[in-house]
Short mmCIF file of C-alpha atoms in Angstrom, two decimals:
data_model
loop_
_atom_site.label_atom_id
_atom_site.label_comp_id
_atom_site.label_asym_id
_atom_site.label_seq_id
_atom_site.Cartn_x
_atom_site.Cartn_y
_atom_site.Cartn_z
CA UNK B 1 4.27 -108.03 -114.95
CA UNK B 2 1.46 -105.24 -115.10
CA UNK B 3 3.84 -102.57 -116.41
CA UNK B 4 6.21 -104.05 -119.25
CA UNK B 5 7.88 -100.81 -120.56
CA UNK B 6 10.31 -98.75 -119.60
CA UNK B 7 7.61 -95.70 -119.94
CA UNK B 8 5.12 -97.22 -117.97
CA UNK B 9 7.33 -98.40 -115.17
CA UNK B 10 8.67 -95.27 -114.86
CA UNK B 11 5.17 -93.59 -113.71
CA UNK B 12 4.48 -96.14 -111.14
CA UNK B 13 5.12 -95.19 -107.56
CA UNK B 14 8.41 -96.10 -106.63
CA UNK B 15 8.75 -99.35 -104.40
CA UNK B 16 9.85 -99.70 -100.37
CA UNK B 17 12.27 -102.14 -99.26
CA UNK B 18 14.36 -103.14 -96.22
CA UNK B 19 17.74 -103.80 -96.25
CA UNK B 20 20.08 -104.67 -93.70
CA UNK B 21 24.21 -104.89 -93.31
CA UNK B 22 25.08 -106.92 -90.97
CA UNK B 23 28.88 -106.84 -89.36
CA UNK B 24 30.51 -108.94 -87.51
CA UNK B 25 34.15 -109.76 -85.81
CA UNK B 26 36.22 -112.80 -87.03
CA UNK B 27 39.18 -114.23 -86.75
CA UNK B 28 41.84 -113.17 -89.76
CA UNK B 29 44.62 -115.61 -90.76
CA UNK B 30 46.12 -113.53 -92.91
CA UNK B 31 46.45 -110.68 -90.47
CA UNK B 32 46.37 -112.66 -86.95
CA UNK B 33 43.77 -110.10 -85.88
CA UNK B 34 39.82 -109.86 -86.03
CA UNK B 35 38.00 -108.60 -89.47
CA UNK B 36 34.88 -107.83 -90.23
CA UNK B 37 32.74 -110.04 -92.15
CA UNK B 38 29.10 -109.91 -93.60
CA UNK B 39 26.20 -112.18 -94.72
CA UNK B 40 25.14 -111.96 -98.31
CA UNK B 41 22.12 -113.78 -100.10
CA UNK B 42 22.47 -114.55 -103.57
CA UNK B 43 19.52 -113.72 -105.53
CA UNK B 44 17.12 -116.20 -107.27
CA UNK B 45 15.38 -114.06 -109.35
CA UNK B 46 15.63 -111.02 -111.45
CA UNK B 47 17.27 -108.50 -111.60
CA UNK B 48 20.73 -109.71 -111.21
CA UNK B 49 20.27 -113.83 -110.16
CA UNK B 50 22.69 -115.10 -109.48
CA UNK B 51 24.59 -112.35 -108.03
CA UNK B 52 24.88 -111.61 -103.82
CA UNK B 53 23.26 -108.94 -102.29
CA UNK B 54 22.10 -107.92 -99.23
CA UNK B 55 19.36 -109.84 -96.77
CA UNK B 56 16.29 -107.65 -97.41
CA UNK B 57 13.29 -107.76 -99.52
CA UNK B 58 10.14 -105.45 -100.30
CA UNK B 59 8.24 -103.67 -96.97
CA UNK B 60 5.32 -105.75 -96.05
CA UNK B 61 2.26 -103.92 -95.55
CA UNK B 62 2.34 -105.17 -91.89
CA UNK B 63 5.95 -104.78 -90.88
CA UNK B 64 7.53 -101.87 -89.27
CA UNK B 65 10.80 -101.16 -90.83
CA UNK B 66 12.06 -102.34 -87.62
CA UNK B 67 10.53 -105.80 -87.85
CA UNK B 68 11.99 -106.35 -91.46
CA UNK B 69 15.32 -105.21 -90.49
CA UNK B 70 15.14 -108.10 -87.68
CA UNK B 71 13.51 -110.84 -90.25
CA UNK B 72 16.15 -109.70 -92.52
CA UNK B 73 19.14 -110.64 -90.14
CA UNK B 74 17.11 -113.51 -88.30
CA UNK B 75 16.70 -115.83 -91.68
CA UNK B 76 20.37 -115.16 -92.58
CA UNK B 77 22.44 -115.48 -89.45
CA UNK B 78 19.54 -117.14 -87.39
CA UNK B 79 20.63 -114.95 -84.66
CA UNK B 80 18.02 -113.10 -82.45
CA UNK B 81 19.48 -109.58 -83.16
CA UNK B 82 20.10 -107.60 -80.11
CA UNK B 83 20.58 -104.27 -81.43
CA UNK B 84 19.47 -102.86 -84.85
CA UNK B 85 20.01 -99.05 -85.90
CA UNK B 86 18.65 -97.53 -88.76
CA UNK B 87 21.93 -96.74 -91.45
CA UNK B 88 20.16 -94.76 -94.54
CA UNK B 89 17.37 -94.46 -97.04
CA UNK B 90 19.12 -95.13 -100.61
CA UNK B 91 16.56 -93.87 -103.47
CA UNK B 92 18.65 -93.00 -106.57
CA UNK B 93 16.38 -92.90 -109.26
CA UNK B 94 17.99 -95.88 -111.46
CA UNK B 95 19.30 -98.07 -108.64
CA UNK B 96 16.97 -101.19 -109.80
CA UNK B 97 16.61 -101.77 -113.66
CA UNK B 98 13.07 -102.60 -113.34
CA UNK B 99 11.53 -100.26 -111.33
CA UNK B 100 12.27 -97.39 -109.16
CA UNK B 101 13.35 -98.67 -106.12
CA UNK B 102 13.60 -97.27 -102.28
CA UNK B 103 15.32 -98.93 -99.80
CA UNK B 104 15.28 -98.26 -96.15
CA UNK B 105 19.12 -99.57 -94.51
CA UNK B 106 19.82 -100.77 -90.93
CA UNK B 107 22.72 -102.33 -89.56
CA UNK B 108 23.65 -104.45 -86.94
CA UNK B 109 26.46 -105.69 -85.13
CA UNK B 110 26.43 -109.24 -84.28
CA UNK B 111 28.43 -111.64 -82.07
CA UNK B 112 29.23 -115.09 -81.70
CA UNK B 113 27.69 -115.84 -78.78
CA UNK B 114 24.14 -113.37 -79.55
CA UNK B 115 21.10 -115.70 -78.88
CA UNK B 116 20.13 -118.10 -82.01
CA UNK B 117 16.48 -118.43 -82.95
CA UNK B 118 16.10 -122.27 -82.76
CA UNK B 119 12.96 -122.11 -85.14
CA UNK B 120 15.19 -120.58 -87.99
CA UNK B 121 18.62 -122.11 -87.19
CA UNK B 122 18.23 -124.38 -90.09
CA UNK B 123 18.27 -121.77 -92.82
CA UNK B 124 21.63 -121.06 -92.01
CA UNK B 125 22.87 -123.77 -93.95
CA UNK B 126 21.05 -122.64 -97.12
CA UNK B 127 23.26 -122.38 -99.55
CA UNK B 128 22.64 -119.19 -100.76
CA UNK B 129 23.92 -117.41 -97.58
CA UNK B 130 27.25 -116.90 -96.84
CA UNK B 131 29.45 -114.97 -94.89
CA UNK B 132 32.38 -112.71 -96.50
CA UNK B 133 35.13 -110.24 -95.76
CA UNK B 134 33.44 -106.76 -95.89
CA UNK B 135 36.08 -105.18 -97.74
CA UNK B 136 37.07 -108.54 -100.18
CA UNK B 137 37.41 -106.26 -103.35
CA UNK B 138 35.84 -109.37 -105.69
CA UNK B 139 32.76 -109.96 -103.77
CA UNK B 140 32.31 -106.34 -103.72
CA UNK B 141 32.96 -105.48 -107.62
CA UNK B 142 30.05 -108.32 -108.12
CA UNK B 143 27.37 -106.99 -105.81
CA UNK B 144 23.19 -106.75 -107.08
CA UNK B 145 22.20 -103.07 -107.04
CA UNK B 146 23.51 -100.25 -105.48
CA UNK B 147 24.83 -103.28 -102.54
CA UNK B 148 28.36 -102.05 -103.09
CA UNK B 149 27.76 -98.18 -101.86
CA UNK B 150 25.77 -99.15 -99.49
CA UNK B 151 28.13 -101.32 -97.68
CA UNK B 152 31.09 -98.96 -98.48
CA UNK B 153 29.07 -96.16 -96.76
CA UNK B 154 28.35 -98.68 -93.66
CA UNK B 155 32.02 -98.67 -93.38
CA UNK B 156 32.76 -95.45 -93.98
CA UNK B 157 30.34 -94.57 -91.08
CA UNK B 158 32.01 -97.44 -88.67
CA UNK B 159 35.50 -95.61 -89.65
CA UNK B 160 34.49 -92.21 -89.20
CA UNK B 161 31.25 -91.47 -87.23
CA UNK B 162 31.57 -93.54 -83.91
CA UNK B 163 33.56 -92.76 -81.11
CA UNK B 164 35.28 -95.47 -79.04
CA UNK B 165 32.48 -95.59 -76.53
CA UNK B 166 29.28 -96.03 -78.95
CA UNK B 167 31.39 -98.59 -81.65
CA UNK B 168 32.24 -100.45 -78.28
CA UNK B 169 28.54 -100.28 -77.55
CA UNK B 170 27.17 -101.14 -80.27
CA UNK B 171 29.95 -104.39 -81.16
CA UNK B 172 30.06 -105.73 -78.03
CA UNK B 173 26.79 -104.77 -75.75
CA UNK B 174 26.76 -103.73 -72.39
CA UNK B 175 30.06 -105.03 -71.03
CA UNK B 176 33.45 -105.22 -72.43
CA UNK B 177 37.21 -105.32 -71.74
CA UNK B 178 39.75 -102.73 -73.83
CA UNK B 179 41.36 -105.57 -75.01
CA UNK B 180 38.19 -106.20 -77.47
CA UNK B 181 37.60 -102.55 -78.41
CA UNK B 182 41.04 -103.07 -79.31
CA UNK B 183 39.91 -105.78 -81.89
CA UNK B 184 36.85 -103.60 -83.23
CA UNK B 185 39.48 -100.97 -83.77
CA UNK B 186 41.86 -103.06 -85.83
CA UNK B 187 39.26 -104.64 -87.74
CA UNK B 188 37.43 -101.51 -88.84
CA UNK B 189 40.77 -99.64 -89.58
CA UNK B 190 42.56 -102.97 -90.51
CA UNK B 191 45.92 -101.91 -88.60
CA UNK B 192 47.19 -103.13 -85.75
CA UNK B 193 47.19 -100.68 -82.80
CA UNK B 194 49.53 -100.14 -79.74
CA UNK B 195 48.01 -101.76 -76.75
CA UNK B 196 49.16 -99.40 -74.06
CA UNK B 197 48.46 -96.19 -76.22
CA UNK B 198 44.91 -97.38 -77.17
CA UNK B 199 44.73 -98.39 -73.15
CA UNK B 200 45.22 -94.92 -72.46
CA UNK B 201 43.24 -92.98 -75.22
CA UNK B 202 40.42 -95.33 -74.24
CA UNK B 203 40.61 -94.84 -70.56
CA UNK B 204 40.29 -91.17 -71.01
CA UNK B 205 37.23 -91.09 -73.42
CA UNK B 206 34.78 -89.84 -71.16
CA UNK B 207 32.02 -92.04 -72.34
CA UNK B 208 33.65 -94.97 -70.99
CA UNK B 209 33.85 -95.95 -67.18
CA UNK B 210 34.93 -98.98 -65.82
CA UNK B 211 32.69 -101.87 -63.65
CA UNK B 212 33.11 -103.63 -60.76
CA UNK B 213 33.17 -106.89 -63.09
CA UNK B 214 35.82 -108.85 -64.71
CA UNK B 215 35.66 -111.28 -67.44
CA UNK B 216 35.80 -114.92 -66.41
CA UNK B 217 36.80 -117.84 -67.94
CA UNK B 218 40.09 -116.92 -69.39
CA UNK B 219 43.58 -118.58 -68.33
CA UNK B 220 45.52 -115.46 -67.10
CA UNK B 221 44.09 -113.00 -64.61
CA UNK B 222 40.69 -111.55 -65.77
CA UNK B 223 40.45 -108.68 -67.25
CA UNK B 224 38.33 -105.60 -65.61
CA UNK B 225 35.02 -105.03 -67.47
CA UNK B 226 34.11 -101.41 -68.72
CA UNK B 227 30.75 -99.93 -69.43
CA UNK B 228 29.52 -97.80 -72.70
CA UNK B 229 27.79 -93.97 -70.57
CA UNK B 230 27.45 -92.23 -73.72
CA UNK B 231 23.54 -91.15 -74.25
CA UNK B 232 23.67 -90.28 -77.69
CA UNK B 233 20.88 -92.68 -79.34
CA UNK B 234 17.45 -91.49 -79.09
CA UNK B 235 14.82 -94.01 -78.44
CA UNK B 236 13.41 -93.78 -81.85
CA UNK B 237 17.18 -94.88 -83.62
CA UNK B 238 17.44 -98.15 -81.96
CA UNK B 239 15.57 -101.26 -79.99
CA UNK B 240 16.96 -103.69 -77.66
CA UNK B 241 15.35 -106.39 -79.15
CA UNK B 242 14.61 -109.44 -76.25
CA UNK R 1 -10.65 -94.18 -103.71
CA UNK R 2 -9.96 -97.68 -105.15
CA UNK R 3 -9.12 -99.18 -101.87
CA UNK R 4 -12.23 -97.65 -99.61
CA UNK R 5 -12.34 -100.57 -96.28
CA UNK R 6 -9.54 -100.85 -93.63
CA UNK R 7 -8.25 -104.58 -94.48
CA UNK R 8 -8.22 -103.97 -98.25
CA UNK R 9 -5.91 -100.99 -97.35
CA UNK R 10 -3.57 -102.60 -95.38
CA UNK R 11 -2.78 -104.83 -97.97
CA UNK R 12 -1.33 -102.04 -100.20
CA UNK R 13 1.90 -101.66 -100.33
CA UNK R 14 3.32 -98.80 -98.24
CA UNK R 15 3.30 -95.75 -99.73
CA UNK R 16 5.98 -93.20 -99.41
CA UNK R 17 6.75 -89.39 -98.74
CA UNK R 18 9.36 -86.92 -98.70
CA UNK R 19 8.69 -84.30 -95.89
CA UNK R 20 11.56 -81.66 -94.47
CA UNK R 21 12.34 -80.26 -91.06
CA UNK R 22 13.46 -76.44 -91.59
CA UNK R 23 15.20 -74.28 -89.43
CA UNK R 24 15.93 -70.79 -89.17
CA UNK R 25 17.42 -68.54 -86.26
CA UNK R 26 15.26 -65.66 -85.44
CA UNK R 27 14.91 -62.90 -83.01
CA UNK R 28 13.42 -64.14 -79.69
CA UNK R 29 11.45 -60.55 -78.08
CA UNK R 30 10.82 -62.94 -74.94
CA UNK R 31 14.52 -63.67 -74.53
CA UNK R 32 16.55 -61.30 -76.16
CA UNK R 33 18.21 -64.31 -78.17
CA UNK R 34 17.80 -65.96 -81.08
CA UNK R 35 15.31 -68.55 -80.96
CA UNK R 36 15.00 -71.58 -83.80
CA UNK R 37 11.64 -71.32 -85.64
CA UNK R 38 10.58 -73.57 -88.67
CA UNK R 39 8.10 -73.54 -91.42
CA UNK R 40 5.09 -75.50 -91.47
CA UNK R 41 2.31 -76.26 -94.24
CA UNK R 42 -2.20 -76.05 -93.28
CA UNK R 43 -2.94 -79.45 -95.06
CA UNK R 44 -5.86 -78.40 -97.14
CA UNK R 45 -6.93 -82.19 -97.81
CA UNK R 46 -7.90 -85.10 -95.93
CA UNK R 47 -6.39 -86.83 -93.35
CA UNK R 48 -5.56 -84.17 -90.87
CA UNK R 49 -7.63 -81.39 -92.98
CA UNK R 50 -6.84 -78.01 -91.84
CA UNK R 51 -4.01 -78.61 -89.31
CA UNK R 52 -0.05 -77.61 -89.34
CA UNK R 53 1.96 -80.10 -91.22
CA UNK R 54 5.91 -80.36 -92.34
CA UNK R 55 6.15 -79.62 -95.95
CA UNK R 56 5.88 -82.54 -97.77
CA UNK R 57 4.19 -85.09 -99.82
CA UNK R 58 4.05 -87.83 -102.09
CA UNK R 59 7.54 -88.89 -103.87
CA UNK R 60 7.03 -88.50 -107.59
CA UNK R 61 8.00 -91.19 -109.63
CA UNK R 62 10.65 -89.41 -111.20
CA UNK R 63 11.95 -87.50 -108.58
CA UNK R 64 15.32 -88.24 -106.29
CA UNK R 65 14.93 -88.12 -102.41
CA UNK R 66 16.71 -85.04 -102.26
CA UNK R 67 15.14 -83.27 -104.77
CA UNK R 68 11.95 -84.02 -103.36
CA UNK R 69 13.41 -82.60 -99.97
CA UNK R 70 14.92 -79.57 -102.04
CA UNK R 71 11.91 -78.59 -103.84
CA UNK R 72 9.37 -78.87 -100.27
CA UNK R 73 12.23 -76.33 -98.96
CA UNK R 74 11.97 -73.60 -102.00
CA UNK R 75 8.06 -73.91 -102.17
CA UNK R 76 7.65 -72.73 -98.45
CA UNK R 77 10.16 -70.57 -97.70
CA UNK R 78 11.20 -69.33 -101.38
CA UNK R 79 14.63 -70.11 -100.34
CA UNK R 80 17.11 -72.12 -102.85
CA UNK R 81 18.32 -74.76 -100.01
CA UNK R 82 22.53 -74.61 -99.88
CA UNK R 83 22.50 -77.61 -97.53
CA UNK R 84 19.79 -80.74 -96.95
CA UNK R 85 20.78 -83.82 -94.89
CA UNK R 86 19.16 -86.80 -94.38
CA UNK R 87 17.44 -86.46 -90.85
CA UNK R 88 15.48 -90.35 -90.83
CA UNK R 89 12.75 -92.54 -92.03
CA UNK R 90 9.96 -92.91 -90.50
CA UNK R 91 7.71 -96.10 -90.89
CA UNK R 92 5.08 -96.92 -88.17
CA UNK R 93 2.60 -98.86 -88.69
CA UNK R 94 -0.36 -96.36 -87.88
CA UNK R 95 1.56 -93.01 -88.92
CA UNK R 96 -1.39 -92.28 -90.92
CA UNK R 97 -5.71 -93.41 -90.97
CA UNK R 98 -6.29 -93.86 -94.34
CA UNK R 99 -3.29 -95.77 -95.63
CA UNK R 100 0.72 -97.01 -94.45
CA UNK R 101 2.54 -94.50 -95.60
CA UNK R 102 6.48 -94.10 -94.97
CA UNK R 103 8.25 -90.65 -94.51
CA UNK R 104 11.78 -90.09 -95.18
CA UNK R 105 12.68 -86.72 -93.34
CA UNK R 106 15.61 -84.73 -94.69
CA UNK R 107 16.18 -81.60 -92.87
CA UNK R 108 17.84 -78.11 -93.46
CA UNK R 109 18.90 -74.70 -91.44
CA UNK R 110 18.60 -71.92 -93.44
CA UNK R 111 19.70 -68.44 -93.04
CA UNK R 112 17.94 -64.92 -93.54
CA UNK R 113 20.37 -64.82 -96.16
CA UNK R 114 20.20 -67.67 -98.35
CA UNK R 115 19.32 -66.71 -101.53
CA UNK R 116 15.71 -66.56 -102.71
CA UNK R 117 14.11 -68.54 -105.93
CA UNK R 118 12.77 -65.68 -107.62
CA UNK R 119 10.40 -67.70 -109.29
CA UNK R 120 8.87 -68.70 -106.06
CA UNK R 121 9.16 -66.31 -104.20
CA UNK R 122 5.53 -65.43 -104.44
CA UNK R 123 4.46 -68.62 -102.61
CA UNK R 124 5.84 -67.01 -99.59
CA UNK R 125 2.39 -65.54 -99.03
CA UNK R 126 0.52 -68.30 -99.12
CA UNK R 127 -1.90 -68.42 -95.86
CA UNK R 128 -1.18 -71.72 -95.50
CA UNK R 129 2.46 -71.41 -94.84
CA UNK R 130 3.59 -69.97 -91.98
CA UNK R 131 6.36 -69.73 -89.59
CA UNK R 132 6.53 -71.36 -85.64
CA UNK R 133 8.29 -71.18 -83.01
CA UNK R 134 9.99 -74.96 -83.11
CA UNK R 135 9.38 -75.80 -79.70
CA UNK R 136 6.02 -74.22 -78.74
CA UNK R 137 3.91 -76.31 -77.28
CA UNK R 138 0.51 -75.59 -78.63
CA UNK R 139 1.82 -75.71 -82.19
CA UNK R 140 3.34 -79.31 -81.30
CA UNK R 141 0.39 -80.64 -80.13
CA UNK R 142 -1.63 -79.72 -82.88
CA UNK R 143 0.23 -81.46 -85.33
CA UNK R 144 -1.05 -83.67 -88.46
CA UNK R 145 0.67 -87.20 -88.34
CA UNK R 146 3.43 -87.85 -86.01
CA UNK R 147 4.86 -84.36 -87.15
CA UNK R 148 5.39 -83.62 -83.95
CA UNK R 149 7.63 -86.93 -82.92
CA UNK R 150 9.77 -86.16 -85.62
CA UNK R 151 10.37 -82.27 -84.53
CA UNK R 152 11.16 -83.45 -81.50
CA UNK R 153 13.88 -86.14 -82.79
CA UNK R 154 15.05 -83.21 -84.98
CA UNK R 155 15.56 -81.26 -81.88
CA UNK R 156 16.91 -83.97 -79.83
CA UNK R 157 19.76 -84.40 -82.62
CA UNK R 158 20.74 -80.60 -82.16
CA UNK R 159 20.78 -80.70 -78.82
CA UNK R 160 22.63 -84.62 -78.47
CA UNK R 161 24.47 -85.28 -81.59
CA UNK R 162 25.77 -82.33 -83.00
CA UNK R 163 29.61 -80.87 -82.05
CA UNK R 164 29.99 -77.42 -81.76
CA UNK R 165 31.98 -76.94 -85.38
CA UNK R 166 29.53 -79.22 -87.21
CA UNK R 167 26.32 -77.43 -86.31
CA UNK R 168 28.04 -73.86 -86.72
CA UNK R 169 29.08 -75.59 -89.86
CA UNK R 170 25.60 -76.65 -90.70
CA UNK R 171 23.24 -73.58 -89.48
CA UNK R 172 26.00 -70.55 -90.18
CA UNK R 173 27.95 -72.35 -93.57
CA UNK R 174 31.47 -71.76 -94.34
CA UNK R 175 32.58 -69.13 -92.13
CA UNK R 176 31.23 -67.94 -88.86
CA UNK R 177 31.77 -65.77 -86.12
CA UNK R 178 32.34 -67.27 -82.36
CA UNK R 179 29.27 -64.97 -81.39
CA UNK R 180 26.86 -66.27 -84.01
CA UNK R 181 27.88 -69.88 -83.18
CA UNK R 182 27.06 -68.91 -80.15
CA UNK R 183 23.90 -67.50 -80.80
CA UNK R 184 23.29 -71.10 -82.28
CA UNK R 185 23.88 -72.92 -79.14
CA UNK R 186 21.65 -70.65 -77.02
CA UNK R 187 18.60 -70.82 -79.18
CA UNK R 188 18.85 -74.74 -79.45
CA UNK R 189 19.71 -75.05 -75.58
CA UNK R 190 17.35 -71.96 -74.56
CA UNK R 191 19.69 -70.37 -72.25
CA UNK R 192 22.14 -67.74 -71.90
CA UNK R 193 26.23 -68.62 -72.37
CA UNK R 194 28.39 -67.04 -70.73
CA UNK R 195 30.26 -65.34 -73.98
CA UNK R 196 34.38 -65.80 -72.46
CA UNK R 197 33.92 -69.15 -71.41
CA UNK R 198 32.17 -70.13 -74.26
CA UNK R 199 35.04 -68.92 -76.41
CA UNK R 200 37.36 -70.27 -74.70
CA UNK R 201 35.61 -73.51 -75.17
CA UNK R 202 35.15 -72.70 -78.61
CA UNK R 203 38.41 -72.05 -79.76
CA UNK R 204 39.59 -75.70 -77.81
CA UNK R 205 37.83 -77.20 -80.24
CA UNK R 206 40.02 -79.20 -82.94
CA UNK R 207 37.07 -78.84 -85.90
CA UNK R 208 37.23 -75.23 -85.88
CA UNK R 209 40.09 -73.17 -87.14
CA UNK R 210 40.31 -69.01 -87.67
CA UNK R 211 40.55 -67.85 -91.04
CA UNK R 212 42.32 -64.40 -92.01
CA UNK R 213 39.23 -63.20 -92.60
CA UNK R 214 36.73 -60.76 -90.73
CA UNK R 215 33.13 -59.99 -90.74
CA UNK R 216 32.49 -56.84 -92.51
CA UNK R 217 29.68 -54.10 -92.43
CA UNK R 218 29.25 -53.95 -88.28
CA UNK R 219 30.09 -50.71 -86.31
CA UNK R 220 32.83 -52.17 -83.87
CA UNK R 221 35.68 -53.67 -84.35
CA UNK R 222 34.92 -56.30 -86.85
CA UNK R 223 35.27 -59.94 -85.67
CA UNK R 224 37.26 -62.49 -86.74
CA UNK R 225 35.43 -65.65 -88.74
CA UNK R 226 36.22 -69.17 -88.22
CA UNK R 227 35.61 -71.74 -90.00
CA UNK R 228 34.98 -76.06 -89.84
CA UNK R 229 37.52 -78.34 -90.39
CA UNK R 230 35.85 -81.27 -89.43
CA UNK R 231 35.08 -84.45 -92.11
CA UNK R 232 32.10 -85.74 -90.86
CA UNK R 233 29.78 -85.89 -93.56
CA UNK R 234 29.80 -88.27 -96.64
CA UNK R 235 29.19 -87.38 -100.12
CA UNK R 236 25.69 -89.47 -100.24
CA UNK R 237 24.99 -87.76 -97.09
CA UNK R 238 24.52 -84.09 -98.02
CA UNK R 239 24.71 -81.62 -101.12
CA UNK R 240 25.45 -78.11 -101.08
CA UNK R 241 22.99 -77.05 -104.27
CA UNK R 242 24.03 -74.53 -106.36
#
């Protein structure tokens, strides 16, 4: 290491890297509802091997924040993200002991049945990935860095930033019945809700209309599809990636 | 310059800056409204030599994001910032010639009245700062870097993302009246409201409550002020400096 003391590390320029929480919906068996679970890599090296952290790494000098965000969540999940949106830049000055450390956050919502890379597939069984409750109160006490804010704050924003329409959106894509914003509801609050009240409050959020399409395959009559009309991501936030 | 040809540069590590979006309500003479104007910085060193820049630079080693952010606010405009949020990070590849270099953008409205830095207060003069109409289109497309991209996001989110109590909250601070809020909304839609409807609209809104409280100093009958209710900011997200 070029810079071995405290003094000296503090005078370098501080250090970019990408970071990214990824959510998504599974079933509970304690609850008998959906919860919301995340990927975590445990770390091989210092600072803090041994402990789970985040998917990210430092910004190569060729990737767009974008394209690390989408490595990050590709060699974890092997999924081919669909939909990545940039969270928040963490830069407390002592969040890494060994050097100062700035890290760029997206998140994504993933879903069982989002594309999977074949080419990466195989890292999912790497043992140092695994998938956890986002709110298990161990796994969080024991995160690397500043991992634990940062994935509080992603679910602070999920609990208190999105309206019905954009969480819908973003968790479930382009189509979607009530019935499963429902489940994103319940999960992020971790309560169950009323089905007839949320029915209503949903149906008269204005950024919601309903299709033309219902979902197939189910047992019971199929349920109407509904569409997400809100405009409220600029170009620059987000990327269908395909 | 230790790194002088284009492929040993890109194999730096990306560098990164702190710049600031600032916005003040002013007197429009073409409109009879208030218009939004911001602050912007004549680069006096290559790349970009001699054109209109955000304030901004380099983050020091030893300095937090927002502090960075805070201090590019008081050395244009002399103010002492009250609020700074975290507007986005910007990472393309090509942002700038000579090296990759990564810009995390806070931004801030500030008021007539804020209070100044006395200490710099003198850098106010400075003929390399000066003041712009935000969306005039020769000073836009004059821009160093992709300044102008990211005054037009910054725009885009006051126009798209913002509810009516949070930006009176964030341009007008604690308490408000109805007519400066409105005064808000005209100069970031650049029209006219109609003043009854809008506070009828106004006062409809669940965010915003009326205090017992009443601007002072006019020559009518003074107005009532209002204030925001609403919780949608996070601690990490914003600091009122005192």
């Amino acid at each position: 290491m070029p810079f071995s003391n405290v003094a000296e590390r503090r005078e370098q320029p501080p250090a970019l890297a990408v970071s990214t929480v990824i959510f998504s919906l599974r079933d509970d068996e304690r609850t008998g509802r959906k919860g919301l679970w995340l990927p975590l890599v445990r770390r091989t090296r210092e600072p803090f091997r041994g402990q789970w952290a985040l998917p990210g790494g430092p910004l190569g000098p060729r990737d767009s924040l974008l394209d690390a965000a989408a490595n990050n969540l590709r060699d974890t999940t092997g999924l081919v993200p669909r939909y990545l949106e940039q969270l928040y830049a963490f830069g407390d000055l002592d969040r890494s002991p060994t050097r100062r450390m700035v890290s760029i956050v997206y998140w994504a919502l993933v879903r069982e049945d989002d594309p999977h890379d074949t080419a990466t597939s195989v890292l999912v069984d790497d043992p140092n990935v695994a998938w956890f409750r986002a709110d298990d109160p161990e796994v969080l006490g024991n995160l690397a860095f500043d991992h634990r804010q940062i994935i509080e704050y992603a679910l602070w924003r999920l609990r208190n930033k999105v309206e019905y329409g954009s969480i819908a959106h973003r968790l479930l894509g382009e189509r979607f019945t009530l019935a499963q914003v429902r489940e994103v509801y319940e999960a992020v609050l971790d309560r169950a809700l009323d089905p007839a009240n949320f029915r209503r409050t949903l149906r008269s959020t204005p950024d919601i209309e309903e299709t033309d399409e219902f979902l197939s395959g189910g047992k019971h009559r199929p349920p109407r599809l509904y569409r997400y009309t809100g405009s409220t991501t600029h170009p620059l936030e987000s990327e269908n990636i395909s």
